[in-house]
Amino acid sequence: NSLSGLAACAAGFVINNNVLVVAGCLVGTSGVILTIIMCKAMNRSLANVLFSGFGAAPAASAGAAGSTMQGELKPISAEDTFAVLEAARQVVIIPGYGMAVSQAQHVVRELAEMLENNGAEVRFAIHPVAGRMPGHMNVLLAEANVPYEQLVEMDAINPMMPSMDVAIVIGANDVVNPAAARDKSSPIYGMPIINAHEARTVICLKRGKGAGFSGLENQLFLLPNTRMLYGDAKASLQSVVSEFKSLANT
Ligand code: NAP
């Protein structure tokens, strides 16, 4: 985005068009500011982002990380997910790119309301680079009328994670990858993450074994306290919400 602005600015000089120069400058400068914010959120330098080839060779990277992968993926049904959530009192929802892909934000809000009606305290943990653009999760959740007070930034939610009964990871992968904190050989080592693995139970919603943006394996999915709710996030959440509705009707 930033480079397109700078290119427009340069074109403005060439064709002697002041409007193009000013507009290009604004786009270029705001893009640079955003880039710096994103680099900070990923704990990487601009040079590292531009030249390190991050995500350029997913097979090799996944292989390197995959060698340390231990454990097995444990699927869970929507019915069992409902049973876990029904008993939970502290729930954190961690949205990622997959929530945006499946457009699950409205049904997520519905689930959060049902959990609250059931006596649980619900928070949304927001990672600064979750999704594919700055503020992606904030925009989607605001669109679904999730109360702003329920959105908790990464630095504020992490100290609370050990007290969470359930962490629901909705289409997030890189932003909850413990390798970023533990594995010095990982390309994402040093990137701050949301510590989903510290919750008592973690339920991950994704369609299959697809990697995230970085192309890396994620040990979180193999931990003993993690269960995988497979399927499109919106459809999976709708099934869980239906279970809550049938409970309310009985
Ligand atoms: P992610 O690491 O890209 O992972 C997204 C996950 O969503 C995938 O593992 C995928 O697994 C799952 N998914 C995709 N479609 C789905 C669907 N319909 N239903 C359920 N799950 C679905 O996402 P993230 O954790 O949000 O991390 C963001 C990444 O993007 C970071 O690496 C960040 O650096 C990068 N990035 C961010 C920005 C920004 O400005 N926010 C910009 C550029 C890059 P399945 O295929 O198995 O379903």
CSV table of N, CA and C and ligand atoms in Angstrom, one decimal, residues 38 42 54 96-98 101-102 128-134 171-175 191 205-214 231-233, ligand 1:
chain,number,residue,atom,x,y,z
A,38,MET,N,2.9,-2.7,12.3
A,38,MET,CA,2.8,-4.1,12.1
A,38,MET,C,4.1,-4.8,12.4
A,42,MET,N,4.8,-7.8,15.3
A,42,MET,CA,5.4,-9.1,14.9
A,42,MET,C,6.8,-9.2,15.5
A,54,PHE,N,10.2,-14.6,4.6
A,54,PHE,CA,9.2,-15.2,5.5
A,54,PHE,C,8.0,-15.7,4.8
A,96,GLY,N,-9.3,-15.2,14.4
A,96,GLY,CA,-8.2,-15.1,13.4
A,96,GLY,C,-8.7,-15.0,12.0
A,97,TYR,N,-7.8,-15.1,11.1
A,97,TYR,CA,-8.2,-15.0,9.7
A,97,TYR,C,-9.4,-15.9,9.3
A,98,GLY,N,-9.4,-17.1,9.8
A,98,GLY,CA,-10.5,-18.0,9.4
A,98,GLY,C,-11.9,-17.5,9.8
A,101,VAL,N,-12.7,-15.4,6.9
A,101,VAL,CA,-13.0,-16.1,5.7
A,101,VAL,C,-14.4,-16.7,5.8
A,102,SER,N,-14.8,-17.2,6.9
A,102,SER,CA,-16.1,-17.9,7.0
A,102,SER,C,-17.2,-16.9,7.4
A,128,PRO,N,-2.8,-8.0,17.5
A,128,PRO,CA,-2.7,-6.9,16.6
A,128,PRO,C,-2.5,-7.3,15.1
A,129,VAL,N,-1.9,-8.5,14.8
A,129,VAL,CA,-1.8,-8.9,13.4
A,129,VAL,C,-2.7,-10.1,13.0
A,130,ALA,N,-3.8,-10.3,13.8
A,130,ALA,CA,-4.7,-11.4,13.4
A,130,ALA,C,-5.4,-10.9,12.2
A,131,GLY,N,-5.7,-11.9,11.3
A,131,GLY,CA,-6.4,-11.6,10.0
A,131,GLY,C,-5.4,-11.1,9.0
A,132,ARG,N,-5.8,-10.3,8.1
A,132,ARG,CA,-4.9,-9.9,7.0
A,132,ARG,C,-4.7,-8.4,6.9
A,133,MET,N,-5.2,-7.6,7.8
A,133,MET,CA,-5.0,-6.2,7.8
A,133,MET,C,-5.1,-5.6,9.2
A,134,PRO,N,-4.5,-4.5,9.5
A,134,PRO,CA,-4.6,-4.0,10.8
A,134,PRO,C,-6.0,-3.7,11.3
A,171,GLY,N,-10.4,-20.0,13.8
A,171,GLY,CA,-9.6,-19.7,12.5
A,171,GLY,C,-8.3,-18.9,12.8
A,172,ALA,N,-7.8,-19.0,14.0
A,172,ALA,CA,-6.5,-18.4,14.2
A,172,ALA,C,-5.4,-19.5,14.2
A,173,ASN,N,-4.2,-19.1,13.8
A,173,ASN,CA,-3.2,-20.1,13.8
A,173,ASN,C,-1.8,-19.5,14.2
A,174,ASP,N,-1.2,-18.7,13.4
A,174,ASP,CA,0.1,-18.1,13.7
A,174,ASP,C,0.0,-17.3,15.0
A,175,VAL,N,-1.1,-16.6,15.3
A,175,VAL,CA,-1.1,-15.7,16.4
A,175,VAL,C,-1.3,-16.4,17.7
A,191,MET,N,7.8,-13.4,17.9
A,191,MET,CA,6.5,-12.7,17.6
A,191,MET,C,5.6,-12.9,18.8
A,205,LEU,N,-11.2,-24.1,16.1
A,205,LEU,CA,-12.1,-24.3,14.9
A,205,LEU,C,-11.3,-24.0,13.7
A,206,LYS,N,-11.2,-25.1,12.8
A,206,LYS,CA,-10.6,-24.9,11.5
A,206,LYS,C,-11.1,-26.0,10.6
A,207,ARG,N,-10.8,-25.9,9.3
A,207,ARG,CA,-11.4,-26.9,8.4
A,207,ARG,C,-10.6,-28.1,8.3
A,208,GLY,N,-9.3,-28.1,8.5
A,208,GLY,CA,-8.5,-29.3,8.4
A,208,GLY,C,-7.1,-29.0,8.9
A,209,LYS,N,-6.1,-29.5,8.2
A,209,LYS,CA,-4.7,-29.3,8.6
A,209,LYS,C,-4.0,-28.1,8.0
A,210,GLY,N,-4.8,-27.2,7.5
A,210,GLY,CA,-4.2,-26.1,6.8
A,210,GLY,C,-3.3,-25.2,7.7
A,211,ALA,N,-2.2,-24.8,7.1
A,211,ALA,CA,-1.3,-23.9,7.9
A,211,ALA,C,-1.8,-22.5,7.8
A,212,GLY,N,-1.2,-21.7,8.7
A,212,GLY,CA,-1.6,-20.3,8.6
A,212,GLY,C,-0.7,-19.5,7.6
A,213,PHE,N,-0.7,-18.2,7.7
A,213,PHE,CA,0.0,-17.3,6.8
A,213,PHE,C,1.5,-17.7,6.7
A,214,SER,N,2.1,-18.1,7.8
A,214,SER,CA,3.5,-18.3,7.9
A,214,SER,C,3.9,-19.7,7.3
A,231,GLY,N,-14.3,-28.1,10.5
A,231,GLY,CA,-15.3,-27.6,9.6
A,231,GLY,C,-15.2,-26.1,9.4
A,232,ASP,N,-16.0,-25.6,8.5
A,232,ASP,CA,-16.1,-24.1,8.4
A,232,ASP,C,-16.5,-23.5,9.7
A,233,ALA,N,-15.8,-22.4,10.1
A,233,ALA,CA,-16.0,-21.9,11.5
A,233,ALA,C,-17.5,-21.5,11.7
B,1,NAP,P1,-3.5,-17.6,10.0
B,1,NAP,O1,-2.2,-17.9,10.7
B,1,NAP,O2,-3.4,-17.1,8.6
B,1,NAP,O3,-4.4,-18.9,10.1
B,1,NAP,C1,-5.7,-18.9,9.6
B,1,NAP,C2,-6.3,-20.3,9.9
B,1,NAP,O4,-7.7,-20.2,9.6
B,1,NAP,C3,-5.7,-21.4,9.0
B,1,NAP,O5,-4.9,-22.3,9.7
B,1,NAP,C4,-6.9,-22.1,8.3
B,1,NAP,O6,-6.9,-23.5,8.6
B,1,NAP,C5,-8.1,-21.5,9.1
B,1,NAP,N1,-9.3,-21.2,8.2
B,1,NAP,C6,-9.3,-20.7,7.0
B,1,NAP,N2,-10.5,-20.6,6.5
B,1,NAP,C7,-11.3,-21.1,7.5
B,1,NAP,C8,-12.7,-21.3,7.6
B,1,NAP,N3,-13.6,-20.9,6.6
B,1,NAP,N4,-13.2,-21.8,8.8
B,1,NAP,C9,-12.4,-22.2,9.8
B,1,NAP,N5,-11.0,-22.0,9.7
B,1,NAP,C10,-10.5,-21.5,8.6
B,1,NAP,O7,-4.4,-16.5,10.8
B,1,NAP,P2,-4.0,-15.6,12.1
B,1,NAP,O8,-3.7,-16.5,13.3
B,1,NAP,O9,-5.1,-14.6,12.2
B,1,NAP,O10,-2.6,-14.9,11.7
B,1,NAP,C11,-2.5,-13.9,10.8
B,1,NAP,C12,-1.3,-14.1,10.0
B,1,NAP,O11,-1.3,-13.2,8.9
B,1,NAP,C13,0.0,-13.7,10.8
B,1,NAP,O12,1.0,-14.6,10.4
B,1,NAP,C14,0.3,-12.3,10.4
B,1,NAP,O13,1.6,-12.0,10.5
B,1,NAP,C15,-0.2,-12.4,8.9
B,1,NAP,N6,-0.5,-11.0,8.4
B,1,NAP,C16,-1.3,-10.2,9.0
B,1,NAP,C17,-1.6,-9.0,8.5
B,1,NAP,C18,-2.4,-8.0,9.3
B,1,NAP,O14,-2.3,-6.8,9.0
B,1,NAP,N7,-3.3,-8.4,10.2
B,1,NAP,C19,-1.2,-8.6,7.2
B,1,NAP,C20,-0.4,-9.6,6.5
B,1,NAP,C21,-0.1,-10.8,7.1
B,1,NAP,P3,-7.7,-24.5,7.7
B,1,NAP,O15,-7.2,-24.3,6.3
B,1,NAP,O16,-7.3,-25.9,8.2
B,1,NAP,O17,-9.1,-24.2,7.8
